[in-house]
C-alpha cells in the first residue's frame, strides 16, 4: 500500500517537474545578465527595463486588451442567451444548433483561421483589429455556451419552480434566482474567454492585417527572429499574469451551487 | 359547499404513455390536514404539481376556494409548496428566502419585516435569519422551507415528502411539530408522502393512491382498521391473509371456508356488503390483533387455528412470531413485551391462534 | 418563441462568421489556383487527389504518428498523476488540480518558447550536460520530431489529466478494495477494474489531446522547423507562402475529416456508456 503511494507520489512530482521546470527556468534566466549564454552571469533587471521602453510591445499589449475586451463582451452576451435558450426551452432541431455551436471547439484552429481569412478577403473587409475581434468572438461563443450550460444543468429546476410558487413571474424567477446562481459561471466563462483571446495566436495570425499586431503576434515575431533575454522577461510577466487570472477565477467559482 | 378548500374533479394527467393521474376526484376540507399516501409512481407527486400549477390536467378541473385553476399560472395561485429537498435559494439568507414571496407581491417593507419575524419565531429560527441555507442543518432547512411558504398566508399549503430527507428521530419530532403548526395557523395542509406512519400520525384524513387511482379516503383509523382492499391493508402496516369463499350466511355473521384448513373449521367473520353464499372473499388480520396461547380451550374468542411457531424474534418492545399454519400458510403475530417473566413461545412450539369476529376484515375478491 | 429570440444573435454570429467561412473553404477546395495566386473557378477533385502525393502524404502520416505518440505519452504520464490526485484528501485535490491547470492558462507561445530555450544547441540542457561532462559537443534536439513530441506532450498534458481525474474521482475506492478482497492481484485490479470503470475519462482525455495535437501549428513551427512540418504548417504554407488557396482548403477539409472521425468515435463511446447507465 505505502509502496504504491510512494511510487504514485514520485510519478506525480515528476509530472509537476516536467510542467514547471521549463517555465521556472525561463523566469530565472530573465534575470540573467548575459545576453547570449545559458550560463548564469549575474543578476540584472535590465531586460525588464528594455521591455518597458519597447513602444511597439506596449502598443501590442494595448491591442490585445482591446480585442480581448470587445470579443469577450460579444461572446458573453451571445453565449449566455444561447445557453439559457438551449437548456431551458427544448425545441426541434436543437441537435443541429448545438452542433453548429460546438463545432468550433473541435475543428483545428488553423482551419478556423484560414476560413475566416478567406471570408474576410472575399467580402473585402480589410484585415484589422475588427476582423481579429470577430474571429475571437467566433471561438469564444461556444466556450461561454458550454460553461454556462453546464452550470444551468446543475441548478435544481425546483428552484425556479419555488420562485414561481412564491409569486414570481417567469422573468422575475430568472432574474432573482437563476441569474444570481449563474453569475459565478458567467464570470468564470468571461475570464476564460478573455484569457483565451489574450493568448490566441493562430486565428489572430490569419485575421490580423498590417498594424494590427497583438501581443502573441509580437511574441511570435520576437521568438522567430532571435532568442533574447527580453522574451524571457516578457514570458515571466505573462506567467504571473495568468496565475493571477487563475486565482481570480477560482475565487469566483467558490460560490455555492445548491443548499 | 362552503367548507371545501380543494375540489379535484375527475382529473386525468398523462406523461407520454403513462397515465400518472387517472380520473381522480377528491375533496379536501378547509383547515384539514390531508395526506396523500402511495408508493413511488402512484401519481401522488403529479397530483401535488397539478395543484401547484406546474402541470396542467389533460381532463377535468381543479377548484381551489371555489375558483377554477384552469389557466391560472403558479404565481397567481392561492397555494404554496414546500418542495421535496426544500429548493431553498442557496444565494439568499434565511430571511431572504422567507421574504421572497412577499417581495414578489410588493408587500410594504414594515409589514414584510413583521410577517417574516412572526414565522421565524414560529419555526424557532430567529437567531439564524442571516445564515445561508448551506450553513443550516437538515431540520433547520426544512423549517425554513415551511416558513417560506407559510409567510404568504396561502389558502392551501402543499407539502411534498416534507420529512423525507430527515433521519428517523428528527422525523418523529417534526411530525408532532408540523401538526402543531398546522393547528396553530389553521391553513389547509395537503401532504404527499410514501411514509405510512407519517401520514397516520399527522393527518385528519388520508387518501391512498396507486397507479394514478384513488383507492380509499378516510380517517387514519378507518384506513387502518377497515381497509377497502388488500393493497391498502398491506400498504398500511402488515396483514395476514386467508383466501376462501362464503359457505354459510347467518345475519351479521358468515362462515368462510378456506381451502387447506380442516373442513369442519369455517372461519367466523362479518360478511362484506352484497356478498352471498359462494362469494370468494379475502380475510385480513392485523398481526397485533392475534392472541397466542397454549391452552386448548379459551373463552371469549370466535376463531381458533392451530399453528406452529417457526421463528421467534425479540425486538425490544415486542416479540414477533412467524407462524406456520396448515397447508403452508404463513402468518405473523406481534405480542407486546409486558413485564418480566411473561410467557414466551419457542420455535417449534405448537400454539393456538385466536381472534374475535370483529378483529377480522373481510373483503370481496 | 422566447428561445428563438435568445438564440438568434448567437446563431447569426456563428452562421455568418463560422458556417459561411467554412462553406467558402469547402467550395474553394474544388476550384484551382490562378496563375498569380487567387482562385480560378473550375470544378475539379484534383486538390483532394493531390493530398495522397507522397510528399504530402508523408506530412499527414507524420502528423498522425506524432499525435498518436503524444496521446499515448500523455496517458502514460497523466494516469498516475490523475490517480494520485483523485485519492488525495479533497482539500489537497484542489491544490494539485490548480497546479496542473496553471500551465494551461499560461500563454502557449511562452510555454513552447521555454522548450526552445531548453533544447537549443546553446540551450540550458546542452550547457548543463556539457558542464557536467556528460557530452563533449552539444546535441541538436531542437528542430527534430523529438522536440515537437516533447512540446506537444508538454502543451496538452493538462487536457489528459483533468478528465482522467474526474473519472477516477468518481470511482469508489470500495470497488477497488472489493477487487482486492476477491483475490485480484495488482495488475488485475488495474486492468479489470480501474481501466474499464474509468474508460470514459480515458477516451475523453485521449481525444482532448489527440485533436489539438493533430492540428498543431505553433509547436511544430517553433520546435520542428522546416524539416518537421505537420498538417497545420502545411495549410499555412499553402495559403500564405505558395498562395494555393484551393489546395490549402482541400488539406483543411481532409484534416477536419480526420478530427471529426475521432469526435464521432467519442460520441459513440459516450452514447453506449449512457445507454449502459440507463439500463442500470
CSV table of N, CA, C and O in Angstrom, one decimal, chain B residues 112-180:
chain,number,residue,atom,x,y,z
B,112,UNK,N,-43.7,43.4,5.7
B,112,UNK,CA,-42.9,42.3,5.3
B,112,UNK,C,-42.0,41.9,6.5
B,112,UNK,O,-42.0,40.7,6.9
B,113,UNK,N,-41.4,42.9,7.1
B,113,UNK,CA,-40.5,42.5,8.2
B,113,UNK,C,-41.2,41.8,9.4
B,113,UNK,O,-40.8,40.8,9.9
B,114,UNK,N,-42.4,42.4,9.7
B,114,UNK,CA,-43.1,41.8,10.9
B,114,UNK,C,-43.7,40.4,10.6
B,114,UNK,O,-43.6,39.5,11.4
B,115,UNK,N,-44.1,40.2,9.3
B,115,UNK,CA,-44.6,38.9,9.0
B,115,UNK,C,-43.5,37.9,8.9
B,115,UNK,O,-43.7,36.7,9.4
B,116,UNK,N,-42.3,38.3,8.4
B,116,UNK,CA,-41.2,37.3,8.4
B,116,UNK,C,-40.8,37.0,9.8
B,116,UNK,O,-40.5,35.8,10.2
B,117,UNK,N,-40.8,38.0,10.7
B,117,UNK,CA,-40.4,37.8,12.1
B,117,UNK,C,-41.3,36.8,12.8
B,117,UNK,O,-40.9,36.0,13.6
B,118,UNK,N,-42.6,37.0,12.5
B,118,UNK,CA,-43.6,36.1,13.1
B,118,UNK,C,-43.4,34.6,12.7
B,118,UNK,O,-43.3,33.8,13.6
B,119,UNK,N,-43.2,34.4,11.4
B,119,UNK,CA,-43.0,33.0,11.1
B,119,UNK,C,-41.6,32.5,11.6
B,119,UNK,O,-41.4,31.3,11.9
B,120,UNK,N,-40.6,33.4,11.5
B,120,UNK,CA,-39.3,33.0,12.0
B,120,UNK,C,-39.4,32.5,13.5
B,120,UNK,O,-38.8,31.5,13.9
B,121,UNK,N,-40.2,33.2,14.2
B,121,UNK,CA,-40.4,32.9,15.6
B,121,UNK,C,-41.2,31.5,15.7
B,121,UNK,O,-40.8,30.7,16.5
B,122,UNK,N,-42.1,31.4,14.8
B,122,UNK,CA,-43.0,30.1,14.9
B,122,UNK,C,-42.1,28.9,14.6
B,122,UNK,O,-42.3,27.9,15.2
B,123,UNK,N,-41.1,29.0,13.7
B,123,UNK,CA,-40.3,27.9,13.4
B,123,UNK,C,-38.9,27.9,14.2
B,123,UNK,O,-38.0,27.1,13.9
B,124,UNK,N,-38.9,28.8,15.2
B,124,UNK,CA,-37.7,28.9,16.1
B,124,UNK,C,-36.4,29.1,15.3
B,124,UNK,O,-35.4,28.4,15.5
B,125,UNK,N,-36.4,30.1,14.4
B,125,UNK,CA,-35.1,30.3,13.6
B,125,UNK,C,-34.7,31.8,13.6
B,125,UNK,O,-33.9,32.2,12.9
B,126,UNK,N,-35.3,32.5,14.6
B,126,UNK,CA,-35.0,33.9,14.6
B,126,UNK,C,-33.5,34.2,14.7
B,126,UNK,O,-33.0,35.1,14.1
B,127,UNK,N,-32.8,33.4,15.5
B,127,UNK,CA,-31.4,33.6,15.7
B,127,UNK,C,-30.5,33.3,14.4
B,127,UNK,O,-29.4,33.6,14.3
B,128,UNK,N,-31.1,32.6,13.5
B,128,UNK,CA,-30.4,32.1,12.3
B,128,UNK,C,-30.8,32.8,11.0
B,128,UNK,O,-30.5,32.3,10.0
B,129,UNK,N,-31.5,34.0,11.2
B,129,UNK,CA,-32.1,34.6,10.0
B,129,UNK,C,-31.0,35.1,9.0
B,129,UNK,O,-31.4,35.3,7.8
B,130,UNK,N,-29.8,35.3,9.4
B,130,UNK,CA,-28.8,35.8,8.5
B,130,UNK,C,-27.9,34.7,7.9
B,130,UNK,O,-27.0,35.0,7.1
B,131,UNK,N,-28.2,33.5,8.2
B,131,UNK,CA,-27.4,32.4,7.7
B,131,UNK,C,-27.8,32.1,6.2
B,131,UNK,O,-28.9,32.3,5.8
B,132,UNK,N,-26.9,31.4,5.5
B,132,UNK,CA,-27.2,30.9,4.2
B,132,UNK,C,-27.7,29.5,4.4
B,132,UNK,O,-27.3,28.8,5.3
B,133,UNK,N,-28.6,29.0,3.5
B,133,UNK,CA,-29.1,27.6,3.6
B,133,UNK,C,-28.0,26.6,3.9
B,133,UNK,O,-28.2,25.6,4.6
B,134,UNK,N,-26.9,26.7,3.2
B,134,UNK,CA,-25.8,25.7,3.3
B,134,UNK,C,-25.3,25.6,4.7
B,134,UNK,O,-24.6,24.6,5.1
B,135,UNK,N,-25.5,26.7,5.5
B,135,UNK,CA,-25.0,26.7,6.9
B,135,UNK,C,-26.0,26.1,7.9
B,135,UNK,O,-25.8,26.3,9.1
B,136,UNK,N,-27.1,25.6,7.4
B,136,UNK,CA,-28.1,25.1,8.3
B,136,UNK,C,-28.1,23.6,8.3
B,136,UNK,O,-27.7,22.9,7.4
B,137,UNK,N,-28.6,23.0,9.4
B,137,UNK,CA,-28.8,21.5,9.5
B,137,UNK,C,-30.0,21.2,8.6
B,137,UNK,O,-30.8,22.0,8.2
B,138,UNK,N,-30.2,19.9,8.4
B,138,UNK,CA,-31.3,19.4,7.6
B,138,UNK,C,-32.7,19.8,8.2
B,138,UNK,O,-33.6,20.3,7.5
B,139,UNK,N,-32.8,19.7,9.5
B,139,UNK,CA,-34.1,20.0,10.2
B,139,UNK,C,-34.3,21.5,10.1
B,139,UNK,O,-35.5,22.0,9.9
B,140,UNK,N,-33.3,22.4,10.2
B,140,UNK,CA,-33.4,23.8,10.0
B,140,UNK,C,-33.8,24.2,8.6
B,140,UNK,O,-34.7,25.1,8.4
B,141,UNK,N,-33.2,23.5,7.6
B,141,UNK,CA,-33.6,23.8,6.3
B,141,UNK,C,-35.1,23.5,6.0
B,141,UNK,O,-35.8,24.3,5.4
B,142,UNK,N,-35.5,22.4,6.6
B,142,UNK,CA,-36.9,22.0,6.5
B,142,UNK,C,-37.8,23.1,7.0
B,142,UNK,O,-38.8,23.4,6.4
B,143,UNK,N,-37.4,23.6,8.2
B,143,UNK,CA,-38.3,24.6,8.8
B,143,UNK,C,-38.3,26.0,8.0
B,143,UNK,O,-39.3,26.7,8.0
B,144,UNK,N,-37.1,26.3,7.4
B,144,UNK,CA,-37.1,27.5,6.5
B,144,UNK,C,-38.0,27.3,5.4
B,144,UNK,O,-38.8,28.2,5.0
B,145,UNK,N,-38.0,26.1,4.7
B,145,UNK,CA,-38.9,25.8,3.6
B,145,UNK,C,-40.4,26.0,4.0
B,145,UNK,O,-41.2,26.6,3.3
B,146,UNK,N,-40.7,25.5,5.2
B,146,UNK,CA,-42.0,25.7,5.8
B,146,UNK,C,-42.4,27.1,6.0
B,146,UNK,O,-43.5,27.6,5.6
B,147,UNK,N,-41.5,27.9,6.6
B,147,UNK,CA,-41.7,29.3,6.9
B,147,UNK,C,-41.9,30.1,5.6
B,147,UNK,O,-42.7,30.9,5.5
B,148,UNK,N,-41.0,29.7,4.6
B,148,UNK,CA,-41.1,30.5,3.4
B,148,UNK,C,-42.4,30.4,2.7
B,148,UNK,O,-42.9,31.3,2.0
B,149,UNK,N,-43.1,29.2,2.9
B,149,UNK,CA,-44.4,29.0,2.3
B,149,UNK,C,-45.5,29.7,3.2
B,149,UNK,O,-46.4,30.4,2.7
B,150,UNK,N,-45.4,29.4,4.5
B,150,UNK,CA,-46.4,29.9,5.4
B,150,UNK,C,-46.6,31.4,5.5
B,150,UNK,O,-47.6,31.9,5.7
B,151,UNK,N,-45.4,32.1,5.3
B,151,UNK,CA,-45.4,33.6,5.5
B,151,UNK,C,-46.4,34.2,4.5
B,151,UNK,O,-46.9,35.3,4.7
B,152,UNK,N,-46.7,33.6,3.4
B,152,UNK,CA,-47.6,34.1,2.4
B,152,UNK,C,-49.1,34.0,2.7
B,152,UNK,O,-49.9,34.4,1.9
B,153,UNK,N,-49.4,33.3,3.8
B,153,UNK,CA,-50.8,33.0,4.2
B,153,UNK,C,-51.5,32.4,3.0
B,153,UNK,O,-52.6,32.9,2.6
B,154,UNK,N,-51.0,31.3,2.5
B,154,UNK,CA,-51.8,30.7,1.4
B,154,UNK,C,-53.1,30.0,1.9
B,154,UNK,O,-53.2,29.8,3.1
B,155,UNK,N,-54.0,29.8,1.0
B,155,UNK,CA,-55.3,29.1,1.4
B,155,UNK,C,-54.9,27.7,1.6
B,155,UNK,O,-55.5,27.0,2.5
B,156,UNK,N,-54.0,27.1,0.8
B,156,UNK,CA,-53.6,25.7,0.9
B,156,UNK,C,-52.1,25.6,1.0
B,156,UNK,O,-51.5,26.3,0.1
B,157,UNK,N,-51.6,24.9,1.9
B,157,UNK,CA,-50.2,24.6,1.9
B,157,UNK,C,-49.9,23.2,1.4
B,157,UNK,O,-50.5,22.3,1.9
B,158,UNK,N,-49.1,23.1,0.4
B,158,UNK,CA,-48.8,21.8,-0.2
B,158,UNK,C,-47.4,21.3,0.3
B,158,UNK,O,-46.5,22.1,0.3
B,159,UNK,N,-47.3,20.1,0.7
B,159,UNK,CA,-46.0,19.6,1.2
B,159,UNK,C,-45.6,18.3,0.5
B,159,UNK,O,-46.4,17.4,0.4
B,160,UNK,N,-44.5,18.3,-0.2
B,160,UNK,CA,-44.0,17.2,-1.0
B,160,UNK,C,-43.0,16.4,-0.2
B,160,UNK,O,-41.8,16.9,0.0
B,161,UNK,N,-43.3,15.3,0.3
B,161,UNK,CA,-42.4,14.5,1.2
B,161,UNK,C,-41.7,15.4,2.2
B,161,UNK,O,-40.5,15.4,2.2
B,162,UNK,N,-42.4,16.1,3.0
B,162,UNK,CA,-41.7,17.2,3.8
B,162,UNK,C,-40.7,16.6,4.7
B,162,UNK,O,-39.7,17.4,5.0
B,163,UNK,N,-40.8,15.4,5.2
B,163,UNK,CA,-39.8,14.9,6.2
B,163,UNK,C,-38.9,13.9,5.6
B,163,UNK,O,-38.2,13.2,6.3
B,164,UNK,N,-39.0,13.7,4.3
B,164,UNK,CA,-38.3,12.6,3.6
B,164,UNK,C,-36.8,12.6,3.8
B,164,UNK,O,-36.2,11.6,3.8
B,165,UNK,N,-36.2,13.8,3.9
B,165,UNK,CA,-34.8,13.9,3.9
B,165,UNK,C,-34.2,13.9,5.4
B,165,UNK,O,-33.0,14.1,5.6
B,166,UNK,N,-35.1,13.7,6.4
B,166,UNK,CA,-34.6,13.8,7.7
B,166,UNK,C,-34.4,12.4,8.3
B,166,UNK,O,-35.0,11.4,7.8
B,167,UNK,N,-33.6,12.3,9.3
B,167,UNK,CA,-33.3,11.0,9.9
B,167,UNK,C,-34.5,10.6,10.9
B,167,UNK,O,-35.4,11.5,11.2
B,168,UNK,N,-34.5,9.4,11.3
B,168,UNK,CA,-35.7,8.8,12.0
B,168,UNK,C,-36.2,9.7,13.2
B,168,UNK,O,-37.3,10.0,13.3
B,169,UNK,N,-35.2,10.0,14.1
B,169,UNK,CA,-35.6,10.7,15.3
B,169,UNK,C,-36.2,12.1,15.0
B,169,UNK,O,-37.2,12.4,15.5
B,170,UNK,N,-35.5,12.8,14.1
B,170,UNK,CA,-35.9,14.2,13.8
B,170,UNK,C,-37.3,14.1,13.1
B,170,UNK,O,-38.1,15.0,13.3
B,171,UNK,N,-37.4,13.1,12.3
B,171,UNK,CA,-38.7,12.9,11.5
B,171,UNK,C,-39.9,12.8,12.5
B,171,UNK,O,-40.9,13.4,12.3
B,172,UNK,N,-39.7,12.0,13.6
B,172,UNK,CA,-40.7,11.9,14.5
B,172,UNK,C,-41.0,13.2,15.3
B,172,UNK,O,-42.2,13.5,15.5
B,173,UNK,N,-40.0,13.9,15.6
B,173,UNK,CA,-40.2,15.2,16.3
B,173,UNK,C,-40.9,16.1,15.4
B,173,UNK,O,-41.8,16.9,15.8
B,174,UNK,N,-40.5,16.2,14.1
B,174,UNK,CA,-41.1,17.1,13.2
B,174,UNK,C,-42.6,16.8,12.9
B,174,UNK,O,-43.3,17.7,12.6
B,175,UNK,N,-42.9,15.5,12.9
B,175,UNK,CA,-44.3,15.1,12.7
B,175,UNK,C,-45.2,15.9,13.7
B,175,UNK,O,-46.2,16.5,13.3
B,176,UNK,N,-44.8,15.8,15.0
B,176,UNK,CA,-45.5,16.5,16.0
B,176,UNK,C,-45.6,18.0,15.8
B,176,UNK,O,-46.6,18.6,15.9
B,177,UNK,N,-44.4,18.5,15.5
B,177,UNK,CA,-44.3,20.0,15.3
B,177,UNK,C,-45.1,20.5,14.1
B,177,UNK,O,-45.8,21.5,14.2
B,178,UNK,N,-45.1,19.7,13.0
B,178,UNK,CA,-45.8,20.1,11.8
B,178,UNK,C,-47.3,20.2,12.1
B,178,UNK,O,-48.0,21.1,11.7
B,179,UNK,N,-47.7,19.1,12.8
B,179,UNK,CA,-49.2,19.1,13.2
B,179,UNK,C,-49.6,20.2,14.1
B,179,UNK,O,-50.6,20.9,13.9
B,180,UNK,N,-48.7,20.6,15.0
B,180,UNK,CA,-48.9,21.7,15.9
B,180,UNK,C,-49.0,23.0,15.2
B,180,UNK,O,-49.9,23.8,15.4
